[in-house]
Short mmCIF file of C-alpha atoms and ligand atoms in Angstrom, two decimals:
data_model
loop_
_atom_site.label_atom_id
_atom_site.label_comp_id
_atom_site.label_asym_id
_atom_site.label_seq_id
_atom_site.Cartn_x
_atom_site.Cartn_y
_atom_site.Cartn_z
CA MET V 1 0.03 -0.05 0.00
CA LYS V 2 1.10 3.47 -0.53
CA LEU V 3 1.04 5.83 2.55
CA ASN V 4 1.39 9.57 2.07
CA ILE V 5 1.62 11.19 5.59
CA ALA V 6 2.63 14.77 6.43
CA ALA V 7 4.72 15.34 9.72
CA LEU V 8 3.95 18.31 11.88
CA PRO V 9 6.25 18.34 14.83
CA GLY V 10 5.49 21.80 16.07
CA ASP V 11 7.02 23.35 19.23
CA GLY V 12 8.73 22.15 22.47
CA ILE V 13 9.29 18.33 22.41
CA GLY V 14 7.33 18.09 19.36
CA PRO V 15 10.31 17.56 16.95
CA GLU V 16 11.73 14.75 19.41
CA ILE V 17 8.82 12.73 19.59
CA VAL V 18 7.80 12.91 16.09
CA LYS V 19 10.97 12.02 14.77
CA VAL V 20 10.84 8.68 17.06
CA ALA V 21 7.29 8.15 15.85
CA LEU V 22 8.25 8.58 12.32
CA ASP V 23 11.36 6.07 12.34
CA ALA V 24 9.02 3.57 14.20
CA THR V 25 6.36 4.27 11.25
CA ILE V 26 9.30 3.86 8.61
CA ALA V 27 10.30 0.61 10.17
CA VAL V 28 6.89 -0.90 10.30
CA CYS V 29 6.36 0.11 6.50
CA GLU V 30 9.54 -1.56 5.55
CA LYS V 31 8.65 -4.63 7.49
CA PHE V 32 5.27 -4.81 5.72
CA SER V 33 6.47 -3.70 2.21
CA HIS V 34 4.38 -0.47 2.17
CA GLU V 35 5.72 2.52 0.40
CA LEU V 36 5.81 5.42 2.70
CA SER V 37 6.22 8.98 1.50
CA TYR V 38 6.41 11.88 4.27
CA THR V 39 6.81 15.65 4.13
CA TYR V 40 7.57 18.01 7.21
CA GLY V 41 5.54 20.79 7.66
CA ILE V 42 5.63 23.95 10.14
CA CYS V 43 3.00 24.92 12.71
CA GLY V 44 2.40 26.58 16.09
CA ALA V 45 4.83 29.07 17.63
CA THR V 46 7.81 27.85 15.21
CA ALA V 47 5.46 29.06 12.42
CA ILE V 48 4.71 31.96 13.85
CA ASP V 49 8.45 32.91 14.37
CA ARG V 50 9.42 31.77 10.84
CA VAL V 51 6.34 33.21 8.88
CA GLY V 52 4.05 34.78 11.19
CA ASN V 53 1.27 32.41 10.88
CA PRO V 54 0.72 29.41 13.24
CA TYR V 55 -0.83 27.58 10.41
CA PRO V 56 0.52 28.61 7.01
CA GLU V 57 -1.05 28.19 4.01
CA GLU V 58 1.76 25.78 2.67
CA THR V 59 1.30 23.61 5.77
CA HIS V 60 -2.72 23.47 5.06
CA GLU V 61 -2.06 22.44 1.34
CA LEU V 62 0.34 19.89 2.63
CA CYS V 63 -2.49 18.33 4.99
CA MET V 64 -4.93 18.53 2.47
CA LYS V 65 -2.86 16.33 0.05
CA SER V 66 -1.76 13.68 2.77
CA ASP V 67 -3.60 10.95 3.74
CA ALA V 68 -2.70 11.56 7.36
CA VAL V 69 -1.09 13.97 9.63
CA LEU V 70 1.39 12.97 12.24
CA PHE V 71 1.29 15.63 14.71
CA GLY V 72 3.43 16.48 17.83
CA ALA V 73 2.43 19.38 19.90
CA VAL V 74 2.11 23.27 19.86
CA GLY V 75 2.56 26.17 22.48
CA ASP V 76 5.21 28.43 23.91
CA PRO V 77 5.08 30.04 27.36
CA LYS V 78 6.23 33.31 25.79
CA PHE V 79 2.94 33.91 24.22
CA ASP V 80 0.91 32.79 27.39
CA HIS V 81 2.73 35.64 29.23
CA ASP V 82 1.82 38.01 26.77
CA PRO V 83 -1.81 39.16 26.87
CA SER V 84 -1.48 41.53 24.15
CA ALA V 85 -0.26 38.69 21.67
CA LYS V 86 -2.15 38.78 18.69
CA ILE V 87 -1.25 35.70 17.37
CA ARG V 88 -1.08 32.59 19.19
CA PRO V 89 0.08 29.04 18.81
CA GLU V 90 -3.11 27.71 19.71
CA GLN V 91 -4.82 29.83 16.79
CA GLY V 92 -3.09 27.66 14.65
CA LEU V 93 -4.35 24.24 15.92
CA LEU V 94 -8.08 25.64 15.97
CA ALA V 95 -7.62 26.82 12.27
CA MET V 96 -6.14 23.40 11.33
CA ARG V 97 -9.08 21.61 13.00
CA LYS V 98 -11.64 23.90 11.21
CA ARG V 99 -10.07 24.00 7.71
CA LEU V 100 -9.54 20.10 7.81
CA GLY V 101 -12.91 19.58 9.02
CA LEU V 102 -11.81 17.59 12.02
CA TYR V 103 -15.09 17.13 13.58
CA ALA V 104 -14.29 14.31 16.02
CA ASN V 105 -11.48 14.11 18.56
CA ILE V 106 -11.14 10.24 19.80
CA ARG V 107 -9.16 9.73 22.98
CA PRO V 108 -8.84 6.17 23.92
CA VAL V 109 -8.31 6.04 27.83
CA THR V 110 -6.64 2.55 28.72
CA THR V 111 -4.91 1.58 31.89
CA PHE V 112 -1.30 0.21 32.12
CA GLU V 113 -1.05 -2.38 34.82
CA SER V 114 2.52 -1.44 35.65
CA LEU V 115 1.41 2.09 35.88
CA LEU V 116 -1.37 1.89 38.12
CA HIS V 117 0.71 3.23 40.88
CA LYS V 118 1.48 6.39 39.56
CA SER V 119 -2.61 7.48 39.13
CA PRO V 120 -3.75 9.81 41.71
CA LEU V 121 -6.56 7.34 42.19
CA ARG V 122 -6.69 4.13 44.09
CA ALA V 123 -5.53 1.39 42.13
CA ASP V 124 -8.58 -0.51 42.69
CA LEU V 125 -10.53 2.05 40.98
CA VAL V 126 -8.60 2.52 38.12
CA LYS V 127 -7.99 -0.95 37.38
CA GLY V 128 -9.88 -2.22 34.24
CA ALA V 129 -11.04 1.46 32.93
CA ASP V 130 -11.06 1.05 29.36
CA PHE V 131 -13.02 3.67 27.53
CA MET V 132 -12.99 6.35 24.80
CA CYS V 133 -13.91 9.93 24.86
CA ILE V 134 -15.39 11.41 21.51
CA ARG V 135 -14.93 15.28 21.70
CA GLU V 136 -16.87 17.13 19.02
CA LEU V 137 -13.95 19.29 17.81
CA THR V 138 -15.20 21.93 15.41
CA GLY V 139 -18.25 23.59 16.88
CA GLY V 140 -19.50 25.05 20.07
CA MET V 141 -18.01 27.91 22.35
CA TYR V 142 -14.58 27.68 20.48
CA PHE V 143 -15.92 28.60 17.06
CA GLY V 144 -19.36 30.47 17.72
CA ARG V 145 -19.56 33.70 16.72
CA PRO V 146 -20.18 36.44 18.01
CA GLN V 147 -17.18 36.23 20.14
CA GLY V 148 -15.46 39.60 21.52
CA ARG V 149 -15.97 42.60 23.90
CA SER V 150 -18.24 45.46 23.94
CA GLU V 151 -16.97 48.75 23.04
CA ASP V 152 -15.83 50.06 26.38
CA GLY V 153 -13.95 46.59 26.87
CA ASN V 154 -16.05 45.62 30.24
CA THR V 155 -18.12 42.92 28.75
CA ALA V 156 -17.12 39.95 27.03
CA TYR V 157 -19.06 37.36 25.33
CA ASP V 158 -18.70 33.90 23.43
CA THR V 159 -21.56 32.13 21.94
CA CYS V 160 -22.28 28.30 21.71
CA VAL V 161 -23.71 27.02 18.54
CA TYR V 162 -24.47 23.66 17.23
CA SER V 163 -26.60 22.49 14.15
CA ARG V 164 -28.47 19.24 13.74
CA GLU V 165 -25.82 18.29 11.40
CA GLU V 166 -23.01 18.40 13.41
CA VAL V 167 -24.49 16.89 16.40
CA GLU V 168 -26.01 14.10 14.34
CA ARG V 169 -22.67 13.04 12.74
CA ILE V 170 -20.76 13.12 16.20
CA ILE V 171 -23.56 10.85 17.88
CA THR V 172 -23.72 8.43 15.12
CA LEU V 173 -20.05 7.90 15.38
CA ALA V 174 -20.14 7.45 19.13
CA TYR V 175 -22.82 4.54 18.32
CA GLU V 176 -20.94 3.20 15.60
CA TYR V 177 -17.64 2.81 18.16
CA ALA V 178 -19.77 1.49 20.55
CA MET V 179 -20.93 -1.32 18.29
CA LYS V 180 -17.30 -2.53 18.23
CA ARG V 181 -16.81 -2.11 21.95
CA ARG V 182 -18.96 -2.76 25.11
CA LYS V 183 -22.10 -1.26 23.71
CA LYS V 184 -22.57 1.52 25.90
CA VAL V 185 -22.59 5.21 25.25
CA THR V 186 -22.71 8.10 27.52
CA VAL V 187 -24.15 11.48 26.32
CA VAL V 188 -22.53 14.01 28.33
CA ASP V 189 -24.35 17.55 28.20
CA LYS V 190 -26.01 20.40 30.37
CA ALA V 191 -29.40 20.10 29.15
CA ASN V 192 -30.60 21.48 32.34
CA VAL V 193 -29.20 24.66 31.51
CA LEU V 194 -27.89 25.10 27.84
CA ALA V 195 -30.04 25.12 24.96
CA THR V 196 -27.51 23.47 22.63
CA SER V 197 -27.28 20.68 25.34
CA ARG V 198 -30.96 20.13 24.83
CA LEU V 199 -30.82 19.84 21.24
CA TRP V 200 -27.96 17.32 21.71
CA ARG V 201 -29.92 15.35 23.87
CA GLU V 202 -32.97 15.62 21.68
CA ILE V 203 -30.99 14.11 18.71
CA ALA V 204 -29.37 11.53 20.81
CA LYS V 205 -32.83 10.17 21.70
CA GLU V 206 -33.75 10.06 17.92
CA ILE V 207 -30.39 8.18 17.23
CA ALA V 208 -30.37 5.88 20.16
CA PRO V 209 -33.55 3.35 18.91
CA GLU V 210 -31.40 2.82 15.65
CA TYR V 211 -29.04 0.92 17.84
CA PRO V 212 -31.05 -1.23 20.01
CA GLU V 213 -28.20 -3.26 21.27
CA VAL V 214 -26.32 0.03 22.75
CA GLU V 215 -27.21 0.83 26.30
CA THR V 216 -27.35 4.87 26.40
CA GLU V 217 -26.79 6.85 29.51
CA TYR V 218 -27.46 10.49 29.67
CA MET V 219 -25.36 12.34 32.12
CA PHE V 220 -24.77 15.93 32.96
CA VAL V 221 -21.35 17.10 32.69
CA ASP V 222 -20.76 17.88 36.36
CA ASN V 223 -21.88 14.47 37.08
CA ALA V 224 -19.75 13.08 34.51
CA ALA V 225 -16.47 14.88 36.10
CA MET V 226 -17.26 13.30 39.44
CA ARG V 227 -18.15 9.82 37.78
CA LEU V 228 -14.78 9.90 36.00
CA ILE V 229 -13.06 9.77 39.39
CA GLN V 230 -15.46 7.80 41.28
CA TRP V 231 -16.03 5.08 38.70
CA PRO V 232 -13.93 5.38 35.72
CA ALA V 233 -14.41 1.75 34.70
CA SER V 234 -18.02 2.54 34.07
CA PHE V 235 -17.63 4.33 31.03
CA ASP V 236 -17.36 2.75 27.37
CA VAL V 237 -17.79 5.50 24.68
CA MET V 238 -18.44 9.02 26.09
CA VAL V 239 -19.46 11.70 23.46
CA THR V 240 -19.92 15.42 24.26
CA GLU V 241 -19.45 18.82 22.77
CA ASN V 242 -16.18 20.54 22.30
CA MET V 243 -15.63 22.59 25.28
CA PHE V 244 -16.88 19.86 27.80
CA GLY V 245 -14.75 17.17 26.07
CA ASP V 246 -11.70 19.58 26.32
CA ILE V 247 -12.06 19.53 30.18
CA LEU V 248 -13.10 15.97 30.77
CA THR V 249 -10.33 14.56 28.44
CA ASP V 250 -7.76 16.14 30.39
CA GLU V 251 -9.34 14.68 33.78
CA ALA V 252 -9.52 11.25 31.89
CA SER V 253 -6.05 11.28 31.07
CA VAL V 254 -4.58 11.67 34.45
CA ILE V 255 -6.55 9.15 36.08
CA THR V 256 -4.67 6.16 34.32
CA GLY V 257 -1.22 7.81 35.60
CA SER V 258 0.17 7.49 32.36
CA MET V 259 -0.57 10.90 30.59
CA GLY V 260 2.56 10.43 28.60
CA LEU V 261 1.45 7.19 27.00
CA LEU V 262 -2.23 8.57 25.65
CA PRO V 263 -2.58 8.72 21.97
CA SER V 264 -5.46 10.61 20.02
CA ALA V 265 -7.02 10.54 16.62
CA SER V 266 -8.91 13.47 14.97
CA ILE V 267 -11.06 12.68 12.20
CA GLY V 268 -13.08 14.38 9.80
CA THR V 269 -13.77 15.71 6.27
CA TYR V 270 -10.39 15.98 4.26
CA THR V 271 -7.69 13.82 6.41
CA SER V 272 -7.04 13.00 9.78
CA VAL V 273 -4.66 13.91 12.33
CA PHE V 274 -2.83 11.78 14.98
CA GLU V 275 -1.10 13.30 18.02
CA PRO V 276 -0.41 12.83 21.78
CA ILE V 277 -2.73 14.14 24.31
CA HIS V 278 0.13 15.94 26.05
CA GLY V 279 1.58 19.25 25.30
CA SER V 280 4.73 21.00 24.06
CA TRP V 281 6.59 20.74 27.45
CA PRO V 282 8.60 23.69 26.33
CA GLN V 283 11.08 23.18 29.39
CA ALA V 284 12.13 19.79 28.33
CA ALA V 285 12.89 20.84 24.54
CA GLY V 286 15.81 19.60 23.23
CA ARG V 287 16.91 17.86 26.31
CA ASN V 288 15.97 14.23 24.97
CA ILE V 289 14.09 13.33 27.77
CA ALA V 290 10.11 13.26 26.80
CA ASN V 291 8.17 10.19 26.56
CA PRO V 292 7.68 9.41 22.79
CA LEU V 293 5.39 6.61 23.65
CA ALA V 294 1.97 8.57 23.29
CA THR V 295 3.30 9.76 19.78
CA VAL V 296 4.02 6.06 18.86
CA LEU V 297 0.69 4.92 19.79
CA SER V 298 -0.70 7.74 18.08
CA ALA V 299 0.95 6.27 14.91
CA ALA V 300 -0.60 3.19 15.83
CA MET V 301 -4.07 4.74 15.59
CA MET V 302 -3.06 6.33 12.20
CA PHE V 303 -2.43 2.64 10.81
CA ASP V 304 -5.82 1.71 12.28
CA TYR V 305 -7.93 4.65 11.44
CA ALA V 306 -6.55 6.23 8.34
CA PHE V 307 -5.28 2.96 6.81
CA GLY V 308 -6.94 0.20 8.08
CA LEU V 309 -3.82 -1.57 8.69
CA GLU V 310 -4.56 -3.42 11.91
CA ALA V 311 -1.36 -5.69 11.86
CA GLU V 312 0.75 -2.93 11.56
CA ALA V 313 -0.89 -1.09 14.29
CA GLY V 314 -0.55 -3.86 16.50
CA LEU V 315 2.90 -4.27 15.96
CA LEU V 316 3.44 -0.69 16.93
CA ARG V 317 1.43 -1.40 19.98
CA LYS V 318 3.32 -4.70 20.96
CA ALA V 319 6.74 -2.68 20.74
CA VAL V 320 5.52 -0.22 23.08
CA ASP V 321 4.33 -2.82 25.44
CA ALA V 322 7.48 -4.82 24.94
CA SER V 323 9.74 -1.54 26.08
CA MET V 324 7.67 -0.89 29.20
CA ASP V 325 7.99 -4.79 30.07
CA ALA V 326 11.79 -4.56 29.45
CA ASN V 327 11.93 -1.36 31.67
CA ILE V 328 13.02 0.58 28.75
CA ARG V 329 11.52 3.74 29.94
CA THR V 330 11.94 7.26 29.80
CA GLN V 331 12.35 9.16 33.27
CA ASP V 332 8.47 9.90 33.79
CA ILE V 333 7.48 6.21 34.21
CA GLN V 334 10.88 4.65 34.89
CA VAL V 335 10.77 2.25 38.10
CA GLU V 336 12.75 3.22 40.96
CA GLY V 337 16.44 1.77 40.65
CA GLU V 338 16.12 1.48 36.96
CA LYS V 339 18.21 3.71 34.61
CA PRO V 340 15.92 6.10 32.73
CA TYR V 341 16.16 5.82 28.89
CA SER V 342 16.60 9.05 26.49
CA THR V 343 13.61 9.72 23.92
CA SER V 344 16.01 8.78 21.21
CA GLY V 345 17.53 5.60 23.02
CA LEU V 346 13.80 4.27 23.73
CA GLY V 347 13.26 5.10 19.96
CA ASN V 348 16.03 3.14 18.85
CA TRP V 349 15.08 0.14 21.15
CA ILE V 350 11.39 0.38 19.36
CA VAL V 351 12.67 0.39 15.68
CA ASP V 352 15.05 -2.46 16.40
CA TYR V 353 12.06 -4.33 18.21
CA ILE V 354 10.01 -3.72 15.01
CA LYS V 355 12.88 -4.80 12.76
CA ARG V 356 13.35 -8.16 14.89
CA ALA V 357 9.81 -8.89 15.20
C1 LIG B 401 -6.40 20.40 23.49
C2 LIG B 401 -5.84 21.89 23.59
C3 LIG B 401 -6.72 22.96 22.76
C4 LIG B 401 -7.84 22.98 22.86
C5 LIG B 401 -5.92 24.16 23.08
C6 LIG B 401 -4.46 24.34 22.98
C7 LIG B 401 -6.52 25.19 21.78
O1 LIG B 401 -6.04 22.08 25.05
O2 LIG B 401 -6.36 20.05 22.25
O3 LIG B 401 -7.03 19.93 24.25
O4 LIG B 401 -8.49 23.53 23.95
O5 LIG B 401 -8.36 22.20 22.23
MN1 LIG B 402 -7.36 20.62 25.99
#
């Protein structure tokens, strides 16, 4: 098969972790005789510094003609501490999501037995948690207009907007995934307060009967936030709007104790983007210490979701598991008394593993 991908390393640790994931991807393609072509593009703070735009036109064109995009992370503290900064790296990410039509952000949350002790929750609560958050990514308050300030600057407003089409496609997607999993969907909203949430719930109630095998649970977002820490194993597929999803997926990512290991896929109309859920960790940039596994697992999702290549995805996941079993781990997850590996050291080990497999 011919695979044509774009690599957008972004900022901070992005270049180091994307390099590892790309090396692993190259090794897998060699193993399975796929023809891989990849092209690098710039985005985020790096792109602001170079061309004054966090998502340059050239990068957009590259993404549009690629089958999939492997993405690192964007963000640089120099913009966070400058409230007057007109252009921010995050705007690049939002522009990319909107222009590529990436309406669904899929974050699988799985536990790793050997990392349970790293969870802020009791191990018995986290054990067996295995669910998928589906976050709507191109609507809601992030993109609703009007947004801004009154003339005197003393009043600010954001608008939350959802159309029937937007809600239908994401709810349907959630049911489709639930059919392939444990057949339970939790629709998270704030229908007791918000009009958009009432539309979500109304549409979910129309779609649910089309999937009689799937159990549907409706839950207010505040309750969902609580349930995530009380009983994470009770979820299978959770679906929610953009901002609720942003907040809940951060919460979900830490309960497993393995934030550096969680991948994500953003799927949509024109292409799909695969990226770790963690950020750009600017303090670690260039130090060769970041954990590249979430990005390697994102590449695994890419093989699965963008190309339907399950064996290839499986080999990447196996390599990740094997590295953990062999204690070839970066400092964030290394067991006490064992030597932590560098980003590239772990990357080399993974590539060797794939070649030997
Ligand atoms: C995320 C991030 C982004 C978001 C920011 C960087 C705009 O937090 O991908 O979850 O809020 O969506
Ligand atoms: Mn977020």
